[in-house]
Coordinates of C-alpha atoms in Angstrom, one line a residue:
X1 CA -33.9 18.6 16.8
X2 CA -32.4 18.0 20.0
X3 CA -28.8 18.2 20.2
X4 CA -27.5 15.9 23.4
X5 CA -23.8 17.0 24.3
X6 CA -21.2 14.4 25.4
X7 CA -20.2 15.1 29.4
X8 CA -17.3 16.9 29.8
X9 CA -15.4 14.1 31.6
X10 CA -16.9 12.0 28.4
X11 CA -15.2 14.0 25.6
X12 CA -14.2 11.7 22.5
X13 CA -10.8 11.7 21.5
X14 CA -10.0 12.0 18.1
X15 CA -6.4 11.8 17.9
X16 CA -6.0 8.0 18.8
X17 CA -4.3 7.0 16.6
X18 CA -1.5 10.2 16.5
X19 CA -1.7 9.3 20.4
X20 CA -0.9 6.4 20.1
X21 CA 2.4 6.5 17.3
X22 CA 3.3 9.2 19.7
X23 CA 4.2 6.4 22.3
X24 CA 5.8 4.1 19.7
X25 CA 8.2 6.8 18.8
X26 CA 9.0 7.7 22.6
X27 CA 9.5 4.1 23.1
X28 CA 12.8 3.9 20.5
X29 CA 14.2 7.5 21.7
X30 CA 17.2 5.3 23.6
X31 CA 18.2 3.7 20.3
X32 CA 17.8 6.2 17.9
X33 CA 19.6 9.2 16.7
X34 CA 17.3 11.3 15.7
X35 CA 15.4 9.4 12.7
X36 CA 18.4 7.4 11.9
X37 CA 17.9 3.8 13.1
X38 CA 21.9 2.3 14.1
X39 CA 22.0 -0.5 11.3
X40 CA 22.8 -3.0 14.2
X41 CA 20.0 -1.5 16.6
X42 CA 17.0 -2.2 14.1
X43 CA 15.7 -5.5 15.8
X44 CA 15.5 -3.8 19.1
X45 CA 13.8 -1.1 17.0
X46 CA 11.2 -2.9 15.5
X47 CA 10.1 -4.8 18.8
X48 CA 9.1 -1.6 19.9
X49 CA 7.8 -0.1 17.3
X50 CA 5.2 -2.8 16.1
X51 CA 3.2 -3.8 18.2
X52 CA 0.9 -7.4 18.0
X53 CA -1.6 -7.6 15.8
X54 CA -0.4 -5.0 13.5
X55 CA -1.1 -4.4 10.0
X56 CA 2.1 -4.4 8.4
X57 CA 3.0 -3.7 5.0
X58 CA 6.3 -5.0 3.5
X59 CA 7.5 -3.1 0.0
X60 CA 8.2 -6.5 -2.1
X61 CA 7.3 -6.9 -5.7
X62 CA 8.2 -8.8 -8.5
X63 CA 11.6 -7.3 -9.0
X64 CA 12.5 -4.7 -5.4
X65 CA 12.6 -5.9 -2.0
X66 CA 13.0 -4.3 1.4
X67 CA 15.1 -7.5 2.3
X68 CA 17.3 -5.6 5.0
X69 CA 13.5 -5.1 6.7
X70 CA 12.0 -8.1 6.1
X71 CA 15.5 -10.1 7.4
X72 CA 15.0 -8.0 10.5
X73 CA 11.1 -8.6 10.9
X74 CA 12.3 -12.5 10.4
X75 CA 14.8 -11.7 14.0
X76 CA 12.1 -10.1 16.4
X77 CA 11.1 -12.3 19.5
X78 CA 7.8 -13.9 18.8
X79 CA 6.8 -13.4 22.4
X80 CA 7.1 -10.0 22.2
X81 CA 5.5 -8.9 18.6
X82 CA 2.9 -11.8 17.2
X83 CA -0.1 -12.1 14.6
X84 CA 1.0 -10.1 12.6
X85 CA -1.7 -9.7 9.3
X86 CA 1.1 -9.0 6.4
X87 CA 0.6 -7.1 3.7
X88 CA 2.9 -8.2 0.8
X89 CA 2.7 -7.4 -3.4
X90 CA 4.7 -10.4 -3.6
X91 CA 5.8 -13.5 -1.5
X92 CA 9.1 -14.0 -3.2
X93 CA 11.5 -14.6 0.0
X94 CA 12.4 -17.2 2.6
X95 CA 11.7 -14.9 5.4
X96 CA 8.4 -13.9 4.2
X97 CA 7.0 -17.1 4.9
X98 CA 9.4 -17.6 8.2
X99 CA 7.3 -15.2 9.7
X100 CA 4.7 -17.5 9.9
X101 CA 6.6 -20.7 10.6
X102 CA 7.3 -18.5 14.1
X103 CA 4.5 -16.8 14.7
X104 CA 5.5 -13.3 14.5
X105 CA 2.8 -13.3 11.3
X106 CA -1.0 -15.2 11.6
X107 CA -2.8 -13.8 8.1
X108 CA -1.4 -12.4 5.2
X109 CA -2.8 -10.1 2.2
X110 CA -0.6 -10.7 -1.2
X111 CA -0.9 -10.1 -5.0
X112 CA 1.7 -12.7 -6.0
X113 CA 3.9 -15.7 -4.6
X114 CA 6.0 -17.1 -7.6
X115 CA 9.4 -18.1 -5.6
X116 CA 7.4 -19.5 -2.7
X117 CA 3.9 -20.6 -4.2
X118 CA 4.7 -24.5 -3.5
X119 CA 5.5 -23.6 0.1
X120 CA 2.8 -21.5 0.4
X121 CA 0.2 -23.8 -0.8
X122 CA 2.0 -26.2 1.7
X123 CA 1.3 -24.0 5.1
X124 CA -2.2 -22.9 3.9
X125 CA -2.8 -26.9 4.1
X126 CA -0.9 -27.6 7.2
X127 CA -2.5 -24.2 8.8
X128 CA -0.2 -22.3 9.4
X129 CA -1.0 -19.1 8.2
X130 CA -4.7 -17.8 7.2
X131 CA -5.5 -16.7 4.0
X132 CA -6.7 -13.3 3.5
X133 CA -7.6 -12.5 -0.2
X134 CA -5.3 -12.9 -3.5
X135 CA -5.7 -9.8 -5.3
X136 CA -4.2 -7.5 -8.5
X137 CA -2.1 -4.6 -7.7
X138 CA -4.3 -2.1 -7.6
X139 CA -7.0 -3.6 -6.0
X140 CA -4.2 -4.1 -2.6
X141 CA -2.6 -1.2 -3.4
X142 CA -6.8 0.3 -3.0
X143 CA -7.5 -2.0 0.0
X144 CA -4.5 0.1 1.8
X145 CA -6.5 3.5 1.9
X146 CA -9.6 1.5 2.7
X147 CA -9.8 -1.5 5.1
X148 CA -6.5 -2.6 4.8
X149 CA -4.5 0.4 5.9
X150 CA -1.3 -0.6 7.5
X151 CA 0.0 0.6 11.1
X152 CA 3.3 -0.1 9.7
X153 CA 4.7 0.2 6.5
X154 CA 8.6 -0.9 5.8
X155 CA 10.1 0.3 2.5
X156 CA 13.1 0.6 0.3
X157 CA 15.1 3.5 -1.4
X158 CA 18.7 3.8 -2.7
X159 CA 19.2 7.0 -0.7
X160 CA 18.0 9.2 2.3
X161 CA 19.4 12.4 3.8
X162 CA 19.5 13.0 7.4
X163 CA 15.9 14.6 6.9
X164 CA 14.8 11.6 6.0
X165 CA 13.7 12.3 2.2
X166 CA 14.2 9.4 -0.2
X167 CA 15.6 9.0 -3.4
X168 CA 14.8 5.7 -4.8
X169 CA 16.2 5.8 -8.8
X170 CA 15.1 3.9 -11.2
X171 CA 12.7 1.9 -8.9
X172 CA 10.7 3.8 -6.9
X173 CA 7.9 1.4 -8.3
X174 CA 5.4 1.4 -5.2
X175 CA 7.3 3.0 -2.5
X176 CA 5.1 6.2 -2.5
X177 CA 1.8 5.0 -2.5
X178 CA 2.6 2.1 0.8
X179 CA 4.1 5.2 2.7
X180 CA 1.2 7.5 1.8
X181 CA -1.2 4.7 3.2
X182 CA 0.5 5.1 6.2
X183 CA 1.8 8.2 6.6
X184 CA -1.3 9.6 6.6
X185 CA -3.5 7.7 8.7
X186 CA -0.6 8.2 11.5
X187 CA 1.2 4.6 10.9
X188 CA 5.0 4.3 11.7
X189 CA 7.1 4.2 8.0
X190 CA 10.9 2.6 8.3
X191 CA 12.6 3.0 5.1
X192 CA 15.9 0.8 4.6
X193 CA 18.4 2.7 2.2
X194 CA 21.6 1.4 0.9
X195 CA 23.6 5.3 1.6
X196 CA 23.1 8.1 3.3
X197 CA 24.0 11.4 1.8
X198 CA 24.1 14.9 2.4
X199 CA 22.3 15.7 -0.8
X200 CA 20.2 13.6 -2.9
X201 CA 20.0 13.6 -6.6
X202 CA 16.1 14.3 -6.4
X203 CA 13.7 13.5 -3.9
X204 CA 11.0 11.0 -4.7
X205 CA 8.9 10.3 -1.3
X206 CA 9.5 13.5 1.3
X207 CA 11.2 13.4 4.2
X208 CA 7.9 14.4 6.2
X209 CA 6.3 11.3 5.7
X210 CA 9.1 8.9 6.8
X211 CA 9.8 8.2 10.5
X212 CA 12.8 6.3 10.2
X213 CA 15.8 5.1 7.9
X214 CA 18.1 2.5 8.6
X215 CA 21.3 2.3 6.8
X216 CA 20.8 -1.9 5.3
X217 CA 24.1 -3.5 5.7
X218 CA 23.5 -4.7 1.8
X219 CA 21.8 -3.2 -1.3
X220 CA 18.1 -4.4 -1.5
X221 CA 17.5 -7.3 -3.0
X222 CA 16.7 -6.5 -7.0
X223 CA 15.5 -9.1 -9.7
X224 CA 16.4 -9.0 -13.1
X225 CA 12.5 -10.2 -13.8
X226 CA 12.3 -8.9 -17.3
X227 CA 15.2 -9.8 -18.9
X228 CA 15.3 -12.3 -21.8
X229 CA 17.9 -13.9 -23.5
X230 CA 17.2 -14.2 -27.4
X231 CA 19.4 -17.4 -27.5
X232 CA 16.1 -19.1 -25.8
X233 CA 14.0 -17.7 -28.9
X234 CA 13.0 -20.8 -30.4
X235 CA 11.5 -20.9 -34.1
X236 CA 7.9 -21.7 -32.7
X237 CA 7.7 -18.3 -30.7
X238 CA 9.1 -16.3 -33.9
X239 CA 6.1 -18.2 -35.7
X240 CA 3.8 -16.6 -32.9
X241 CA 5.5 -13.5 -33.0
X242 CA 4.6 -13.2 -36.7
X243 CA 1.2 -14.1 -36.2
X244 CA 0.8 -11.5 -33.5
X245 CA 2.1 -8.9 -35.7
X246 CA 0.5 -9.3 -38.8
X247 CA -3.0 -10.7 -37.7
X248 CA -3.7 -8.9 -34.3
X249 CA -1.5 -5.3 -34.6
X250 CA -1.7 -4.7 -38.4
X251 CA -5.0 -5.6 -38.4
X252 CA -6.5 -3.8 -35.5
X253 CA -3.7 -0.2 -35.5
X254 CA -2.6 -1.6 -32.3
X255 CA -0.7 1.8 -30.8
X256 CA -0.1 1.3 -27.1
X257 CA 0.3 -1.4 -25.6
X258 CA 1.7 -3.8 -22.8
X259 CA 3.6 -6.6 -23.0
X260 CA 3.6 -9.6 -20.5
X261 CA 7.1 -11.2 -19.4
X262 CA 7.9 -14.0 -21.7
X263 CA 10.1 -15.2 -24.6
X264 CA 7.3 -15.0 -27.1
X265 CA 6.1 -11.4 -26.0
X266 CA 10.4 -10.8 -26.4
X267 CA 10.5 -12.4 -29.8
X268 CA 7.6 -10.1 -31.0
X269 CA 10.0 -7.0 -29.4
X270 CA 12.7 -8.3 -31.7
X271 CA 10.8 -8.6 -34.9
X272 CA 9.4 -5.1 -35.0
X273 CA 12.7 -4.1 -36.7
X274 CA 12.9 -6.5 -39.5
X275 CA 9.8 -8.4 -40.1
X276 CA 7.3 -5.3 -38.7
X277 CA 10.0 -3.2 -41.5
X278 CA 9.2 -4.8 -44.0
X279 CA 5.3 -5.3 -44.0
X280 CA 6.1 -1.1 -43.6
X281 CA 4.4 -0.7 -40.1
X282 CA 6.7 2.0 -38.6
X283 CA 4.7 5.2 -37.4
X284 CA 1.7 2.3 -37.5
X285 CA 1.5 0.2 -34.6
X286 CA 3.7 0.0 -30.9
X287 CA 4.4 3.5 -30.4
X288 CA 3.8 3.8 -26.9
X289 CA 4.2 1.0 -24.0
X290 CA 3.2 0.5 -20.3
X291 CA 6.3 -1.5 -19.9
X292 CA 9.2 -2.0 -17.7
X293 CA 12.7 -1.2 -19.9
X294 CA 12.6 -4.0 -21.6
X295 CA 16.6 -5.1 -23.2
X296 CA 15.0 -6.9 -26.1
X297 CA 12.7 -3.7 -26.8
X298 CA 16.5 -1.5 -27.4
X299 CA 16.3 -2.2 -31.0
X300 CA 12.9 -0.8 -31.5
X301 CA 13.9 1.8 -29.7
X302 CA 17.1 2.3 -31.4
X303 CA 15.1 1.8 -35.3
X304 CA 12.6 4.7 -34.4
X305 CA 9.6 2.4 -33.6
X306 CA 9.0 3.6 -29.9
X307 CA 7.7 7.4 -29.0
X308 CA 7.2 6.6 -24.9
X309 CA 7.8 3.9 -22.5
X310 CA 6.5 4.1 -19.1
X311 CA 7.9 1.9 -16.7
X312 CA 6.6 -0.4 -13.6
X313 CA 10.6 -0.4 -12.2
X314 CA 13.5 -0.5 -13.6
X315 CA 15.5 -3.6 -14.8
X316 CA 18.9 -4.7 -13.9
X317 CA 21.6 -3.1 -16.1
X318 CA 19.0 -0.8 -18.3
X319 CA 20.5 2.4 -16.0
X320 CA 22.4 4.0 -18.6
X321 CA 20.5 3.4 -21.6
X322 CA 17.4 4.7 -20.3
X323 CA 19.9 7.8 -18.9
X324 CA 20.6 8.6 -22.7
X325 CA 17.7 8.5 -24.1
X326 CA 15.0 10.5 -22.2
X327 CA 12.9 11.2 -24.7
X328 CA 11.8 7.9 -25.0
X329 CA 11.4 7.0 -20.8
X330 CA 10.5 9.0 -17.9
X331 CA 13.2 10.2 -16.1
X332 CA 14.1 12.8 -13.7
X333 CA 16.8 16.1 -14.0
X334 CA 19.5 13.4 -12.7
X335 CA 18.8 11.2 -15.6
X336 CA 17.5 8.0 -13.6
X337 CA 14.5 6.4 -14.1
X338 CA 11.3 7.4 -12.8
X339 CA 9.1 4.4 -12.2
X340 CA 5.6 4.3 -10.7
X341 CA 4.0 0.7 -10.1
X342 CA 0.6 2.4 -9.1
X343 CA 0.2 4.4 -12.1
X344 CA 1.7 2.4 -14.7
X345 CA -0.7 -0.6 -13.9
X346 CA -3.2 1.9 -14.6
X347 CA -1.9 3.1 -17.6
X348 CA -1.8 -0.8 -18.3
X349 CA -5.6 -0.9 -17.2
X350 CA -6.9 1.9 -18.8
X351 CA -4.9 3.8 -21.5
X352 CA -3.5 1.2 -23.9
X353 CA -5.3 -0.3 -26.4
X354 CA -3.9 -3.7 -26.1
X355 CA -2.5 -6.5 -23.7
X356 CA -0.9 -9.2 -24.5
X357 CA 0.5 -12.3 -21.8
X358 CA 1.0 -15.7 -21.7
X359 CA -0.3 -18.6 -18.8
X360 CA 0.0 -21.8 -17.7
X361 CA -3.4 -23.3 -18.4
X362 CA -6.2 -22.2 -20.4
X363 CA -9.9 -23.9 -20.2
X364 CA -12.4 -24.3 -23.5
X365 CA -14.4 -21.1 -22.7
X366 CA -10.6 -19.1 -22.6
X367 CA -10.7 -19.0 -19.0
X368 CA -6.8 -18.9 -17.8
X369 CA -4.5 -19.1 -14.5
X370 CA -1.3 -19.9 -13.5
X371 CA -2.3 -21.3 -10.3
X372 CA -2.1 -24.8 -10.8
X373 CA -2.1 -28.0 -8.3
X374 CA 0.1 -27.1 -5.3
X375 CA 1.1 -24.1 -6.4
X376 CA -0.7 -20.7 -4.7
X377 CA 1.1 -18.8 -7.3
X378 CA -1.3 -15.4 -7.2
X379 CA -1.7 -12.8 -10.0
X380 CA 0.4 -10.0 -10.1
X381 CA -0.8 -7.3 -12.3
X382 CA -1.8 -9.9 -15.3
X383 CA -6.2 -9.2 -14.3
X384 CA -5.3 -5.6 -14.0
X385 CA -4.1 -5.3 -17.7
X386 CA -6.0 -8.2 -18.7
X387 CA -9.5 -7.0 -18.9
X388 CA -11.9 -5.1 -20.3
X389 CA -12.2 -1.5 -18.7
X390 CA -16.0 -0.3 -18.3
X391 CA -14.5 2.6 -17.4
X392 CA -12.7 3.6 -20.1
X393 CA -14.1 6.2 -22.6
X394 CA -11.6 7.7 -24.8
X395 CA -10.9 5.6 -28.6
X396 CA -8.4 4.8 -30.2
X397 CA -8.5 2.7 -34.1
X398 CA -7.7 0.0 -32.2
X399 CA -10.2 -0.3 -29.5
X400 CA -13.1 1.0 -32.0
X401 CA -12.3 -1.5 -34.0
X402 CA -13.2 -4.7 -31.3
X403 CA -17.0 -3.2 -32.0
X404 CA -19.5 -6.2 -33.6
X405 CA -22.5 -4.4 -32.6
X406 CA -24.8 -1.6 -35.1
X407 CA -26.1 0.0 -32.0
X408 CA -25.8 3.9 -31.8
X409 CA -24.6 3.0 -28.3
X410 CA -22.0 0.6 -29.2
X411 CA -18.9 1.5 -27.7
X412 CA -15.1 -0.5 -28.5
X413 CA -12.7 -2.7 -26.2
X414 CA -9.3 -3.5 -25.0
X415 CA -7.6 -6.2 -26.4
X416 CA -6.4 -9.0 -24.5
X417 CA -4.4 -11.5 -26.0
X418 CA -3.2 -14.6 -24.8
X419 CA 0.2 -16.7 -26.7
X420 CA 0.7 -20.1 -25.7
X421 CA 2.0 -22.8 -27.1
X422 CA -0.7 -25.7 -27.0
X423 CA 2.0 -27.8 -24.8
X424 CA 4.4 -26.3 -22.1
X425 CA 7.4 -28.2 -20.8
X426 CA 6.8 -31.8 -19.6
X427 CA 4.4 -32.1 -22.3
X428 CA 2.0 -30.9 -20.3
X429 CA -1.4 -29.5 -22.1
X430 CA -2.0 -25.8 -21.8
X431 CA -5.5 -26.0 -23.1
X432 CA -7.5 -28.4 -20.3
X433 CA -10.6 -29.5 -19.9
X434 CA -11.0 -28.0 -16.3
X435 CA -8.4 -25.1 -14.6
X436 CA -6.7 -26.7 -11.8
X437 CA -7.8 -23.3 -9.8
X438 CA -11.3 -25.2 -9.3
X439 CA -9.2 -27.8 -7.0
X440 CA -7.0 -24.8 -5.3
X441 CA -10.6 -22.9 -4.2
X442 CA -11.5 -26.3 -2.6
X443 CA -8.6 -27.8 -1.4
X444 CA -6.9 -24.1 -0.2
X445 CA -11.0 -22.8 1.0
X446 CA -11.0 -19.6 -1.0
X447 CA -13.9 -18.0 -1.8
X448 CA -13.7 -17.7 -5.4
X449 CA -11.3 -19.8 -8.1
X450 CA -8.1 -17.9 -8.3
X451 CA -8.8 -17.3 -12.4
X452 CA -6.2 -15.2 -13.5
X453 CA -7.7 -13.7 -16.6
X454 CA -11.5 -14.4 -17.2
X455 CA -13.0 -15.9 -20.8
X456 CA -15.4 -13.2 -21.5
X457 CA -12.6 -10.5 -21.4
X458 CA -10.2 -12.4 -23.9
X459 CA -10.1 -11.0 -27.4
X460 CA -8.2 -13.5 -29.2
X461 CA -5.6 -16.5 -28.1
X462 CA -2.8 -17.1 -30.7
X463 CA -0.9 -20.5 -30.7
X464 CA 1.3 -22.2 -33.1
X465 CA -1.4 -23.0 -34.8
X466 CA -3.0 -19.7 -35.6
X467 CA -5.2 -17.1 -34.4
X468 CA -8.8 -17.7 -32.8
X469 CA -10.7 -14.1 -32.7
X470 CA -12.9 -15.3 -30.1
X471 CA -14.4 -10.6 -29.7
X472 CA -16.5 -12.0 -33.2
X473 CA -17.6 -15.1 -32.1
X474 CA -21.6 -14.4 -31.2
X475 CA -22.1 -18.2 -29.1
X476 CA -20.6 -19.7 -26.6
X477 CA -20.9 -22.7 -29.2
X478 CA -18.9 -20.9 -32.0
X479 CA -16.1 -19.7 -29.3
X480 CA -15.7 -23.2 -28.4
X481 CA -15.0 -23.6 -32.0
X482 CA -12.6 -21.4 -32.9
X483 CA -10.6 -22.0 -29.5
X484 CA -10.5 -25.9 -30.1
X485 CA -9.7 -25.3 -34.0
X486 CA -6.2 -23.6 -32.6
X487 CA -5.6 -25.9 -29.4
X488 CA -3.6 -28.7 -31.3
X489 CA -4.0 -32.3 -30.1
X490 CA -5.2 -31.4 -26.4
X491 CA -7.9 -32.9 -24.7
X492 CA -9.8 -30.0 -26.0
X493 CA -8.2 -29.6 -29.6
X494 CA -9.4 -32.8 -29.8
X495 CA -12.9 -32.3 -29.8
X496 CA -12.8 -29.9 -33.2
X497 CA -14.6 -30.9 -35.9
X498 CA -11.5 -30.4 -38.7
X499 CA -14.6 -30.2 -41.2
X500 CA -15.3 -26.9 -39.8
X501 CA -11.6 -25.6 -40.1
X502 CA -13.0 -24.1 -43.6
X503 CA -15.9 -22.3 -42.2
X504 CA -14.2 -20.6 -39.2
X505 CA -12.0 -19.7 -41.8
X506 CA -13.9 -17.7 -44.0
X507 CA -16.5 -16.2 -41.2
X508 CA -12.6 -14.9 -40.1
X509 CA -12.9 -16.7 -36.7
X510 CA -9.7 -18.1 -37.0
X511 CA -7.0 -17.2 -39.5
X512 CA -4.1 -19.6 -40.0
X513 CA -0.3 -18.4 -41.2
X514 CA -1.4 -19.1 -44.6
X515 CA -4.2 -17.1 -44.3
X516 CA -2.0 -14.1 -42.8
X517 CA 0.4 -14.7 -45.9
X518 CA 3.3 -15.7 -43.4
X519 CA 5.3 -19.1 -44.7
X520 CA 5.9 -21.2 -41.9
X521 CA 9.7 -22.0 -42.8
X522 CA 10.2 -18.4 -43.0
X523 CA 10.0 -18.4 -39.2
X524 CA 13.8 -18.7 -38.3
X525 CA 15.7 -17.6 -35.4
X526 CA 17.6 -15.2 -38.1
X527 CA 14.5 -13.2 -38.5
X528 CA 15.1 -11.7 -35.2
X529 CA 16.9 -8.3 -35.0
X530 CA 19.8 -9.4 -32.0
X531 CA 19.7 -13.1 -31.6
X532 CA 21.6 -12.8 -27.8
X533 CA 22.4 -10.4 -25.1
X534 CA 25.6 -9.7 -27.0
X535 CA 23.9 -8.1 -29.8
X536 CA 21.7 -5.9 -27.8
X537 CA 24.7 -4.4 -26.1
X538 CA 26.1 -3.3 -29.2
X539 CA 22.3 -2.5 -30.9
X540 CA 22.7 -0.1 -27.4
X541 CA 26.4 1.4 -28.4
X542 CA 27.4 -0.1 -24.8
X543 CA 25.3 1.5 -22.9
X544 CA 22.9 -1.8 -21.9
X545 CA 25.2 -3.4 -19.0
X546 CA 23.4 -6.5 -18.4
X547 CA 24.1 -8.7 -15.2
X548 CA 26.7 -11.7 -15.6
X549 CA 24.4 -14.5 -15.3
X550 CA 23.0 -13.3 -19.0
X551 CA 26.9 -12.5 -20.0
X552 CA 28.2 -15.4 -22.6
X553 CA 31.0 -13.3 -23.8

């Protein structure tokens, strides 16, 4: 083999990109000191830092934001720092979108747009902004150390010291794994903190991997997402709580789990200490969660139900509780919170034995989304959880028990359960003939339907109406069946045959509350174990502070 050496005046560099954040940095030594940005100098700053074109990641979930950064991004002069291809878990403020109205931003990369789905779906039309992909977590979070990695990555954290480590509390959720993406393929990481101290409580991202902190001139923006108030509990969802309980965990050992945000996942939370107590399932089921800290989960916790929670972030006001009791949650020597986005969506995806959501429409073969017309609402981590892991080999009761098959090679599956009631608000039908995500492909020209949670991976759907256990249907035909013979009088409840009712019955593809020995007018309100914020202060001996807006005391 003939080896054919580069010229000497040819040599390949391979330090381009080290070169090159080499420059950016000399280019801010006037306005810095040191790493520390001057709160009022961090327009200036970014304008020479990023660069046009840039990839830029922006730390914004469903709950933390970098909203000091992204305020500042919003400021920058468009003729100096343009087409920008943003890099976002979540699309949840003003300014997000702003960048694009300007210009400073041309494509974005998200996982979830709740707050501004209408407006986004709006400006995707009128084109002014092009679409990357809509993905899960994990699968951006996995584009960023692939072919999405950022050359700029803006984050959030409670506190830095002047070495710039980071202490971030009770919601680190993904702040490690965006700087890591760029920290290590020589990107420029700004971290906005709300204090700078001379000694931090613990370090949770290390100072060598940050270039810069700004002191924000407010505390990041924080969302009390999964907080529920049980005053909104209504008799329905403690019907559907019951039903979960008794037909899907009791039945299947159901011992770790997830739990979607919603009022009926809440209600369920709430029963485990008096209805779960009395069918004697303590020790039995919903011992260990991939949850965030939950306040309607404090009673369970407080009645010995719960043996580990491990958290996505934190929640507003759950600071203290979680403090005093760390052998239930993940928490550091200071007491705080330890919370990890990345990982605990993989925990979701591939260590519990059961998920369990809600949605906004749901088709007769159990496909769902909550993308519906004009809305480009995204996914979140819902398709992460909700699905069936082929990668998964370790069993569990539960998981063995979704097996229908003889063969020596059968193996089990995750559950996934969806609970909907068979009309949302509006009367609008949540079982449709169609998903409105057909229309959003076309009319929004994605590639693929944004489904959030595909048929073939649903285990069972519980309504008020009972149970359909579509993992033993064997047809297409018979899962039609059982999933009309549950979706009350919507287009497609309609179509069941209530001759067959019987039959789906005793082949156990449905089950009713009667057949699950729960009594529909025992499904009260006073069933559940605090019936309002109030109560779950006191079930926490003071130590749950929740924020005013749930205060009616």
């Amino acid at each position: 083999m003939v080896m054919i050496k580069q010229a000497e005046g040819q040599k390949k560099s391979w330090t381009t990109r080290l070169d090159a954040k080499k420059k950016r940095i000399e280019s801010v030594k006037g306005l810095v000191e040191g790493i520390l940005i001057p709160t009022e100098h961090i327009v200036d700053a970014m304008e020479k830092l990023i660069r046009p074109g840039d990839r830029v990641v922006m730390e914004g979930n469903n709950q933390k934001q970098a909203s000091f950064l992204s305020e500042a991004l919003a400021q920058i002069n468009p003729k100096k720092v343009h087409d920008l291809h943003m890099i976002m878990s979540s699309i949840s403020r003003p300014e997000h979108l702003d960048l694009f109205e300007k210009g400073i931003a041309k494509k974005v990369d998200f996982a979830y747009a709740g707050p501004q789905s209408l407006r986004m779906a709006q400006m995707l039309e009128d084109g002014k902004l092009t679409m990357g992909e809509i993905h899960t977590y994990i699968e951006l979070y996995g584009r960023l150390f692939i072919d999405l990695i950022p050359s700029v990555a803006l984050v959030a954290a409670d506190k830095a010291d002047r070495n710039g480590n980071l202490y971030t509390g009770p919601n680190t959720e993904e702040t490690p794994t965006l700087v890591e993406a760029a920290a290590f393929r020589d990107g420029i990481v700004i971290a906005q903190v709300n204090e700078l101290l001379d000694e931090l409580p613990r370090v949770d991202v290390p100072g060598s991997w940050i270039d810069f902190i700004v002191v924000a001139d407010q505390p990041y923006e924080l969302e009390p997402l999964f907080t529920r108030d049980p005053r909104h509990i209504t008799d329905i969802q403690v019907l559907q709580a019951m039903t979960v309980i008794r037909g899907i965990y009791e039945k299947h050992q159901v011992q770790s789990l997830n739990h979607g945000i919603g009022y009926n996942t809440a209600a369920i939370e709430l029963l485990l200490p008096t209805y779960g107590e009395s069918l004697g399932l303590k020790g039995k089921i919903c011992k260990h969660w991939a949850l965030n800290p939950h306040p309607t989960l404090i009673p369970a916790i407080e009645s010995g139900w719960v043996e580990s929670v491990h958290c996505f972030g934190g929640e507003v006001g759950m600071e203290k509780y979680v403090a005093a009791r760390r052998d239930v949650f993940f928490t550091g020597r200071d007491g705080s919170l330890r919370s990890n986005r990345t990982l605990c969506q993989m925990a979701g995806q591939y260590a519990v034995d059961l998920f369990i959501g809600s949605t906004l429409q749901l088709d007769h073969d159990g496909n769902s989304s909550t993308v519906t017309r004009g809305r480009l609402t995204g996914y979140g981590g819902a398709p992460n959880m909700g699905h069936n892991p082929g990668g998964r080999r370790h069993s569990t009761p539960a998981w063995l028990n979704m097996m229908t098959s003889e063969d020596p090679l059968a193996y089990g599956k995750k559950l996934v359960v969806q609970v909907v009631e068979t009309f949302q608000a509006g009367n609008k039908p949540v079982f449709v003939e169609s998903l409105d995500a057909i229309d959003v492909k076309k009319d929004s020209g994605l590639a693929i339907a944004p489904v959030m949670i595909y048929g073939d991976d649903v285990t069972h759907v519980v309504t008020e109406e009972g149970i359909a256990y579509l993992y033993k249907t064997d047809s297409m035909e018979k899962r039609r069946e059982a999933l009309s013979a549950v979706a009350g009088v919507t287009s497609v409840g309609l179509k069941h045959d209530s001759a067959k009712t019987a039959e789906l019955r005793r082949e156990g593809l449905i089950a009713l509350p009667e057949d699950l020995q729960i009594r529909r007018t025992d499904a009260k309100r006073s069933l559940l174990a605090a019936k309002s914020v109030e109560e779950i202060v006191e079930w926490s001996e003071g130590l749950y502070e929740p924020p005013s807006k749930f205060k009616s005391w």
